[in-house]
Amino acid sequence: MTLPPLSLYIHIPWCVRKCPYCDFNSHAVRDTLPEAEYVAALLQDLEDELLGAQGREIHSIFIGGGTPSLFSADAIARLLDGVAQRVTLSRGAEITMEANPGTFEQEKFAGFRRAGINRLSLGIQSFNDAQLKALGRIHNAGEAVRAAGQARELFDRLNLDLMHGLPGQDIAGAEADLLQALDLSPDHLSWYQLTIEPNTEFHARPPQLPIDEALWSIQELGQALLADAGFEQYEISAYAREGQQSRHNLNYWEFGDYLGIGAGAHGKISQWQDGQLQIVRRHKARQPKAYLTPQERLAGDTQVSQEELAFEFMLNVLRLTQGVASDLLQTRTGLTLESLPQLSLARQRGLLEEDTRRLQPTHHGRLFLNDLLEMFLDP
């Protein structure tokens, strides 16, 4: 019986300092980074996860954080060499690493490329120095431009992370950021609105953000600019030139499987038992100290219940503007289309496209995605 494609996520949790909007599992560096110890723990973690791979090739690797580019190029090379010794990578596997555009990280870009990174994702966020300061970023606009230019020359593929709806930002400022990003010739843009998340500094002390009317104007203007520049919006906040979509993220959104290693990493594994597809989610200890202790590394694993499967599947696939083929529901969850009367109701309400061969949100469905998803909470 066919299993989904398999990816590998690697989490490196350290950063220079915690940004006030960040709710990811990241920890400010206080002493020397334990590179060797952490790489060894990652590789042991991977060995412990190999049963879940069930002999499948790894199609993509994503090294996220935190700020993975704080690690040396030698450490990343040892990590990727160790991964290749333990799993089979598919030919032309996409290997992405997140990086900050500061001068310290730029000096290591060539080494990261030699280590095997073929896609770099730069956390730019803005090209406006005042807004970078408000976001707590430690790079400036000039460093961002230089880092993107250098990355464009070194790496096969380049993503830029850019926010809008920032404190003090107006429509012209958001447009200037986007035009500067396009001028740097990335093949992929993650362009998304700043949201205030719980357990962040911004949540405790909220900044003054643009009003809703301005946010809507920024969204409309930005989508038009990106479309004119040849970028297709293929997910809520992901835009790519033709053929340059993030293969790793597409695997998430198409409800594929992934191994997760590193502090706070999550994984999703499918397995067939007695003719029934079962899905297990595993997560690792969030605190680096606990993660480096073998007995504390695995924080838990949970089988997704039959009642949760439809919602979990839709939560991912309906983020895609083109949706997915309808038969993916059964191959990825074991559920049948006939078991979900909500599909017909969603079409009647204009939230899903009428073509029953696809599970695709309408324009109205994308605008009211939460309402659409809520329909699958109670099968």
Tab-separated table of C-alpha atoms in Angstrom:
chain	number	residue	atom	x	y	z
A	1	MET	CA	0.000	0.000	0.000
A	2	THR	CA	1.328	3.412	-0.977
A	3	LEU	CA	2.607	5.794	1.680
A	4	PRO	CA	2.909	9.597	1.250
A	5	PRO	CA	6.164	11.294	0.192
A	6	LEU	CA	8.614	11.889	3.051
A	7	SER	CA	10.503	15.048	4.045
A	8	LEU	CA	12.880	15.892	6.889
A	9	TYR	CA	12.621	18.954	9.129
A	10	ILE	CA	15.632	19.923	11.275
A	11	HIS	CA	15.251	22.547	14.007
A	12	ILE	CA	18.167	24.631	15.301
A	13	PRO	CA	16.653	26.683	18.135
A	14	TRP	CA	19.202	29.405	18.898
A	15	CYS	CA	19.117	33.050	17.817
A	16	VAL	CA	21.025	36.189	18.823
A	17	ARG	CA	17.929	37.527	20.554
A	18	LYS	CA	14.225	36.796	20.532
A	19	CYS	CA	12.202	39.060	18.228
A	20	PRO	CA	9.117	40.598	19.913
A	21	TYR	CA	6.703	39.066	17.362
A	22	CYS	CA	8.229	35.556	17.319
A	23	ASP	CA	6.322	32.583	18.753
A	24	PHE	CA	8.629	29.896	17.330
A	25	ASN	CA	10.729	27.701	19.588
A	26	SER	CA	13.813	29.913	19.707
A	27	HIS	CA	16.259	30.696	22.517
A	28	ALA	CA	18.720	33.574	22.742
A	29	VAL	CA	22.378	32.519	22.755
A	30	ARG	CA	23.875	33.046	26.190
A	31	ASP	CA	27.185	31.224	25.874
A	32	THR	CA	29.040	29.328	23.172
A	33	LEU	CA	26.798	27.324	20.860
A	34	PRO	CA	27.089	23.556	21.541
A	35	GLU	CA	27.461	22.799	17.827
A	36	ALA	CA	29.189	19.411	18.040
A	37	GLU	CA	26.940	18.146	20.827
A	38	TYR	CA	23.789	19.327	19.070
A	39	VAL	CA	24.736	17.848	15.669
A	40	ALA	CA	25.448	14.516	17.385
A	41	ALA	CA	22.038	14.692	19.100
A	42	LEU	CA	20.312	15.479	15.788
A	43	LEU	CA	21.878	12.474	14.084
A	44	GLN	CA	20.967	10.161	16.961
A	45	ASP	CA	17.451	11.595	16.856
A	46	LEU	CA	17.298	10.773	13.137
A	47	GLU	CA	18.421	7.205	13.782
A	48	ASP	CA	15.640	6.865	16.336
A	49	GLU	CA	13.142	8.068	13.703
A	50	LEU	CA	14.235	5.730	10.895
A	51	LEU	CA	11.527	3.159	11.605
A	52	GLY	CA	9.000	5.798	10.569
A	53	ALA	CA	10.743	6.298	7.252
A	54	GLN	CA	9.837	2.721	6.274
A	55	GLY	CA	12.497	2.701	3.574
A	56	ARG	CA	11.234	5.827	1.803
A	57	GLU	CA	13.511	8.376	0.169
A	58	ILE	CA	13.740	11.877	1.616
A	59	HIS	CA	12.514	14.351	-1.016
A	60	SER	CA	13.324	17.559	0.838
A	61	ILE	CA	15.153	18.842	3.898
A	62	PHE	CA	14.357	22.097	5.676
A	63	ILE	CA	16.674	23.476	8.369
A	64	GLY	CA	14.714	26.044	10.370
A	65	GLY	CA	14.940	27.885	13.651
A	66	GLY	CA	15.800	30.003	15.511
A	67	THR	CA	18.627	31.112	13.284
A	68	PRO	CA	20.357	28.087	11.719
A	69	SER	CA	22.941	30.345	10.059
A	70	LEU	CA	24.475	30.964	13.492
A	71	PHE	CA	25.989	27.496	13.132
A	72	SER	CA	29.281	27.198	11.275
A	73	ALA	CA	29.386	25.882	7.721
A	74	ASP	CA	31.458	22.950	9.006
A	75	ALA	CA	28.703	22.004	11.469
A	76	ILE	CA	26.058	22.129	8.730
A	77	ALA	CA	28.302	20.005	6.491
A	78	ARG	CA	28.734	17.395	9.258
A	79	LEU	CA	24.992	17.398	9.800
A	80	LEU	CA	24.094	16.908	6.143
A	81	ASP	CA	26.816	14.296	5.633
A	82	GLY	CA	25.438	12.420	8.634
A	83	VAL	CA	21.902	12.626	7.267
A	84	ALA	CA	23.040	11.251	3.902
A	85	GLN	CA	24.693	8.299	5.670
A	86	ARG	CA	21.425	7.373	7.400
A	87	VAL	CA	18.724	7.974	4.798
A	88	THR	CA	18.435	7.935	1.020
A	89	LEU	CA	17.994	11.363	-0.527
A	90	SER	CA	16.072	11.517	-3.783
A	91	ARG	CA	17.917	12.807	-6.837
A	92	GLY	CA	17.850	16.611	-6.817
A	93	ALA	CA	16.417	16.803	-3.290
A	94	GLU	CA	15.541	20.333	-2.198
A	95	ILE	CA	17.696	21.310	0.801
A	96	THR	CA	16.638	24.627	2.346
A	97	MET	CA	18.161	26.538	5.232
A	98	GLU	CA	16.820	29.659	6.927
A	99	ALA	CA	19.352	32.452	7.379
A	100	ASN	CA	19.499	35.989	8.664
A	101	PRO	CA	20.970	38.669	6.375
A	102	GLY	CA	23.446	40.059	8.918
A	103	THR	CA	27.088	40.443	7.899
A	104	PHE	CA	28.158	37.647	10.288
A	105	GLU	CA	25.906	35.150	8.497
A	106	GLN	CA	26.757	36.438	5.001
A	107	GLU	CA	30.396	35.502	5.544
A	108	LYS	CA	29.314	31.849	5.799
A	109	PHE	CA	27.049	31.652	2.724
A	110	ALA	CA	29.651	30.084	0.430
A	111	GLY	CA	30.403	27.448	3.057
A	112	PHE	CA	26.702	26.619	3.408
A	113	ARG	CA	26.489	26.128	-0.353
A	114	ARG	CA	29.480	23.776	-0.317
A	115	ALA	CA	27.874	21.873	2.564
A	116	GLY	CA	24.923	21.019	0.305
A	117	ILE	CA	22.357	23.778	0.875
A	118	ASN	CA	20.767	24.503	-2.519
A	119	ARG	CA	17.907	26.785	-1.412
A	120	LEU	CA	18.324	29.704	0.999
A	121	SER	CA	15.454	31.380	2.812
A	122	LEU	CA	16.410	34.854	4.018
A	123	GLY	CA	14.495	36.451	6.897
A	124	ILE	CA	14.374	40.005	5.522
A	125	GLN	CA	10.988	41.146	6.964
A	126	SER	CA	11.472	44.757	5.771
A	127	PHE	CA	13.900	47.012	3.920
A	128	ASN	CA	13.037	49.975	6.131
A	129	ASP	CA	15.506	50.563	8.974
A	130	ALA	CA	12.915	52.103	11.307
A	131	GLN	CA	10.587	49.166	10.865
A	132	LEU	CA	13.406	46.651	11.270
A	133	LYS	CA	14.217	48.314	14.590
A	134	ALA	CA	10.556	48.161	15.644
A	135	LEU	CA	10.534	44.443	14.831
A	136	GLY	CA	13.641	43.857	16.926
A	137	ARG	CA	15.689	42.720	13.929
A	138	ILE	CA	19.479	42.980	14.224
A	139	HIS	CA	20.242	43.626	10.548
A	140	ASN	CA	19.715	46.817	8.560
A	141	ALA	CA	18.345	47.457	5.092
A	142	GLY	CA	21.765	47.657	3.474
A	143	GLU	CA	22.753	44.267	4.884
A	144	ALA	CA	19.483	42.786	3.641
A	145	VAL	CA	20.113	43.982	0.084
A	146	ARG	CA	23.725	42.747	0.098
A	147	ALA	CA	22.774	39.364	1.566
A	148	ALA	CA	20.067	38.776	-1.037
A	149	GLY	CA	22.439	39.709	-3.851
A	150	GLN	CA	25.108	37.348	-2.569
A	151	ALA	CA	22.599	34.528	-2.039
A	152	ARG	CA	21.239	34.988	-5.554
A	153	GLU	CA	24.722	34.338	-6.950
A	154	LEU	CA	25.530	31.338	-4.734
A	155	PHE	CA	22.354	29.299	-4.366
A	156	ASP	CA	20.190	27.574	-6.939
A	157	ARG	CA	17.030	28.996	-5.406
A	158	LEU	CA	16.235	31.925	-3.115
A	159	ASN	CA	13.254	32.738	-0.918
A	160	LEU	CA	12.780	36.085	0.793
A	161	ASP	CA	10.597	36.347	3.906
A	162	LEU	CA	8.824	39.704	3.943
A	163	MET	CA	6.156	41.057	6.298
A	164	HIS	CA	3.555	43.744	5.803
A	165	GLY	CA	1.173	45.524	8.133
A	166	LEU	CA	4.107	46.580	10.308
A	167	PRO	CA	4.088	49.172	13.114
A	168	GLY	CA	4.006	52.605	11.510
A	169	GLN	CA	3.846	51.216	7.966
A	170	ASP	CA	1.645	52.890	5.377
A	171	ILE	CA	0.601	51.650	1.929
A	172	ALA	CA	3.523	53.388	0.197
A	173	GLY	CA	5.985	51.830	2.638
A	174	ALA	CA	4.629	48.332	2.079
A	175	GLU	CA	4.803	48.884	-1.682
A	176	ALA	CA	8.420	50.073	-1.442
A	177	ASP	CA	9.385	46.950	0.520
A	178	LEU	CA	7.803	44.674	-2.054
A	179	LEU	CA	9.339	46.513	-5.026
A	180	GLN	CA	12.785	46.274	-3.406
A	181	ALA	CA	12.291	42.544	-2.849
A	182	LEU	CA	11.281	42.005	-6.483
A	183	ASP	CA	14.303	44.003	-7.642
A	184	LEU	CA	16.523	41.395	-5.939
A	185	SER	CA	15.172	38.648	-8.241
A	186	PRO	CA	14.122	35.901	-5.820
A	187	ASP	CA	12.237	32.950	-7.279
A	188	HIS	CA	9.999	32.661	-4.202
A	189	LEU	CA	8.492	35.131	-1.742
A	190	SER	CA	6.866	34.439	1.599
A	191	TRP	CA	4.838	37.649	1.948
A	192	TYR	CA	2.581	37.740	4.966
A	193	GLN	CA	0.857	40.090	7.363
A	194	LEU	CA	2.302	40.590	10.838
A	195	THR	CA	-0.026	39.016	13.382
A	196	ILE	CA	0.209	39.331	17.139
A	197	GLU	CA	0.666	35.867	18.624
A	198	PRO	CA	0.167	34.805	22.264
A	199	ASN	CA	3.277	34.414	24.419
A	200	THR	CA	5.195	37.109	22.563
A	201	GLU	CA	6.450	40.510	23.652
A	202	PHE	CA	4.120	42.178	21.150
A	203	HIS	CA	1.181	40.372	22.772
A	204	ALA	CA	2.134	41.772	26.166
A	205	ARG	CA	2.805	45.269	24.751
A	206	PRO	CA	0.942	45.538	21.425
A	207	PRO	CA	2.352	48.016	18.887
A	208	GLN	CA	0.154	50.327	16.850
A	209	LEU	CA	-0.582	48.521	13.580
A	210	PRO	CA	-2.228	49.866	10.393
A	211	ILE	CA	-6.032	49.971	10.395
A	212	ASP	CA	-8.002	47.258	8.581
A	213	GLU	CA	-8.717	49.418	5.529
A	214	ALA	CA	-5.002	50.056	5.028
A	215	LEU	CA	-4.209	46.354	5.512
A	216	TRP	CA	-6.746	45.413	2.851
A	217	SER	CA	-5.329	48.001	0.430
A	218	ILE	CA	-1.789	46.693	1.046
A	219	GLN	CA	-2.949	43.126	0.360
A	220	GLU	CA	-4.678	44.055	-2.903
A	221	LEU	CA	-1.785	46.210	-4.095
A	222	GLY	CA	0.796	43.568	-3.229
A	223	GLN	CA	-1.030	40.737	-4.964
A	224	ALA	CA	-1.330	42.833	-8.113
A	225	LEU	CA	2.386	43.738	-8.027
A	226	LEU	CA	3.409	40.115	-7.537
A	227	ALA	CA	1.141	38.869	-10.325
A	228	ASP	CA	2.534	41.499	-12.721
A	229	ALA	CA	6.060	40.349	-11.799
A	230	GLY	CA	5.260	36.735	-12.708
A	231	PHE	CA	4.649	35.363	-9.210
A	232	GLU	CA	1.733	32.997	-8.677
A	233	GLN	CA	0.080	32.876	-5.284
A	234	TYR	CA	-0.086	29.145	-4.638
A	235	GLU	CA	-0.742	29.284	-0.878
A	236	ILE	CA	-2.101	31.872	1.576
A	237	SER	CA	1.236	33.687	1.945
A	238	ALA	CA	3.490	31.922	-0.596
A	239	TYR	CA	4.244	33.288	-4.076
A	240	ALA	CA	6.541	31.687	-6.631
A	241	ARG	CA	7.713	31.964	-10.192
A	242	GLU	CA	6.701	29.057	-12.412
A	243	GLY	CA	8.096	25.770	-11.105
A	244	GLN	CA	9.733	27.382	-8.048
A	245	GLN	CA	7.242	26.469	-5.332
A	246	SER	CA	8.743	25.222	-2.074
A	247	ARG	CA	8.648	21.455	-2.472
A	248	HIS	CA	9.129	20.990	1.267
A	249	ASN	CA	6.179	23.176	2.220
A	250	LEU	CA	4.023	21.679	-0.530
A	251	ASN	CA	4.554	18.300	1.099
A	252	TYR	CA	3.152	19.705	4.368
A	253	TRP	CA	0.176	21.275	2.641
A	254	GLU	CA	-0.560	18.132	0.608
A	255	PHE	CA	-0.608	16.143	3.868
A	256	GLY	CA	2.630	14.316	3.181
A	257	ASP	CA	4.815	12.776	5.865
A	258	TYR	CA	7.846	14.314	7.542
A	259	LEU	CA	10.381	13.355	10.155
A	260	GLY	CA	11.078	16.095	12.688
A	261	ILE	CA	14.380	16.264	14.534
A	262	GLY	CA	15.712	18.980	16.838
A	263	ALA	CA	14.449	20.819	19.906
A	264	GLY	CA	10.711	21.401	19.569
A	265	ALA	CA	10.497	19.693	16.164
A	266	HIS	CA	7.284	17.968	15.108
A	267	GLY	CA	6.859	15.020	12.760
A	268	LYS	CA	3.963	13.253	11.025
A	269	ILE	CA	4.170	9.606	9.995
A	270	SER	CA	1.611	7.401	8.215
A	271	GLN	CA	1.548	3.637	8.552
A	272	TRP	CA	-0.737	0.835	7.442
A	273	GLN	CA	-1.929	-1.581	10.127
A	274	ASP	CA	-4.434	-4.353	9.403
A	275	GLY	CA	-5.493	-2.588	6.218
A	276	GLN	CA	-6.169	0.729	7.954
A	277	LEU	CA	-4.121	3.903	7.550
A	278	GLN	CA	-2.940	5.328	10.858
A	279	ILE	CA	-1.249	8.705	11.351
A	280	VAL	CA	1.042	9.431	14.281
A	281	ARG	CA	2.389	12.842	15.283
A	282	ARG	CA	5.635	13.013	17.278
A	283	HIS	CA	7.226	16.005	18.964
A	284	LYS	CA	10.543	16.633	20.690
A	285	ALA	CA	11.467	18.471	23.874
A	286	ARG	CA	11.413	22.245	23.362
A	287	GLN	CA	14.231	23.200	25.720
A	288	PRO	CA	17.696	22.578	24.225
A	289	LYS	CA	19.027	21.217	27.522
A	290	ALA	CA	16.246	18.632	27.690
A	291	TYR	CA	16.663	17.770	24.008
A	292	LEU	CA	20.367	17.097	24.533
A	293	THR	CA	19.431	14.549	27.217
A	294	PRO	CA	18.583	11.302	25.352
A	295	GLN	CA	16.016	10.151	27.912
A	296	GLU	CA	14.101	13.444	27.627
A	297	ARG	CA	14.367	13.988	23.865
A	298	LEU	CA	11.037	12.539	22.755
A	299	ALA	CA	8.316	14.639	24.365
A	300	GLY	CA	5.413	12.576	23.048
A	301	ASP	CA	3.646	10.861	20.186
A	302	THR	CA	-0.074	10.822	19.483
A	303	GLN	CA	-2.180	8.918	17.009
A	304	VAL	CA	-4.569	11.174	15.092
A	305	SER	CA	-8.098	9.962	15.761
A	306	GLN	CA	-10.543	9.159	12.972
A	307	GLU	CA	-12.685	12.089	14.154
A	308	GLU	CA	-9.765	14.510	13.705
A	309	LEU	CA	-8.514	13.276	10.337
A	310	ALA	CA	-10.835	15.256	8.079
A	311	PHE	CA	-10.083	18.544	9.829
A	312	GLU	CA	-6.312	17.917	9.893
A	313	PHE	CA	-6.323	17.097	6.172
A	314	MET	CA	-8.440	20.112	5.214
A	315	LEU	CA	-6.439	22.424	7.493
A	316	ASN	CA	-3.477	21.807	5.197
A	317	VAL	CA	-4.798	21.239	1.680
A	318	LEU	CA	-7.261	24.145	1.694
A	319	ARG	CA	-4.383	26.579	2.228
A	320	LEU	CA	-3.460	25.902	-1.414
A	321	THR	CA	-5.175	28.209	-3.885
A	322	GLN	CA	-5.507	25.359	-6.412
A	323	GLY	CA	-6.398	22.814	-3.755
A	324	VAL	CA	-5.687	19.137	-4.430
A	325	ALA	CA	-7.164	16.276	-6.430
A	326	SER	CA	-10.148	14.830	-4.545
A	327	ASP	CA	-8.717	11.312	-4.486
A	328	LEU	CA	-5.862	12.559	-2.285
A	329	LEU	CA	-8.311	12.492	0.631
A	330	GLN	CA	-8.481	8.712	0.576
A	331	THR	CA	-4.804	8.066	-0.221
A	332	ARG	CA	-3.585	10.362	2.571
A	333	THR	CA	-6.220	9.666	5.264
A	334	GLY	CA	-8.138	6.504	4.349
A	335	LEU	CA	-11.375	8.535	4.411
A	336	THR	CA	-13.781	8.487	1.479
A	337	LEU	CA	-15.463	11.479	-0.127
A	338	GLU	CA	-18.835	9.909	0.660
A	339	SER	CA	-18.021	9.943	4.380
A	340	LEU	CA	-17.872	13.778	4.387
A	341	PRO	CA	-21.289	15.353	3.706
A	342	GLN	CA	-19.681	18.697	4.631
A	343	LEU	CA	-18.164	18.787	1.120
A	344	SER	CA	-21.570	19.153	-0.535
A	345	LEU	CA	-22.643	21.731	2.037
A	346	ALA	CA	-19.432	23.749	1.485
A	347	ARG	CA	-20.104	23.795	-2.267
A	348	GLN	CA	-23.692	24.905	-1.681
A	349	ARG	CA	-22.365	27.800	0.418
A	350	GLY	CA	-19.909	28.835	-2.280
A	351	LEU	CA	-16.833	27.977	-0.200
A	352	LEU	CA	-15.581	25.095	-2.384
A	353	GLU	CA	-15.353	24.995	-6.167
A	354	GLU	CA	-18.109	22.996	-7.897
A	355	ASP	CA	-15.633	20.662	-9.656
A	356	THR	CA	-15.919	17.486	-7.562
A	357	ARG	CA	-12.621	16.189	-8.954
A	358	ARG	CA	-10.808	18.756	-6.810
A	359	LEU	CA	-10.931	19.986	-3.253
A	360	GLN	CA	-10.324	23.652	-3.984
A	361	PRO	CA	-11.515	26.716	-2.068
A	362	THR	CA	-13.315	29.413	-4.031
A	363	HIS	CA	-12.158	33.013	-3.777
A	364	HIS	CA	-14.915	33.445	-1.185
A	365	GLY	CA	-13.689	30.305	0.580
A	366	ARG	CA	-10.161	31.686	0.822
A	367	LEU	CA	-11.462	34.919	2.324
A	368	PHE	CA	-13.463	32.962	4.911
A	369	LEU	CA	-11.134	29.994	5.307
A	370	ASN	CA	-11.772	29.631	9.038
A	371	ASP	CA	-15.500	29.268	8.403
A	372	LEU	CA	-14.772	26.608	5.786
A	373	LEU	CA	-12.424	24.683	8.068
A	374	GLU	CA	-14.841	24.774	11.004
A	375	MET	CA	-17.251	22.686	8.952
A	376	PHE	CA	-14.866	19.724	9.295
A	377	LEU	CA	-14.332	19.957	13.052
A	378	ASP	CA	-17.302	17.721	13.833
A	379	PRO	CA	-17.661	14.908	11.285
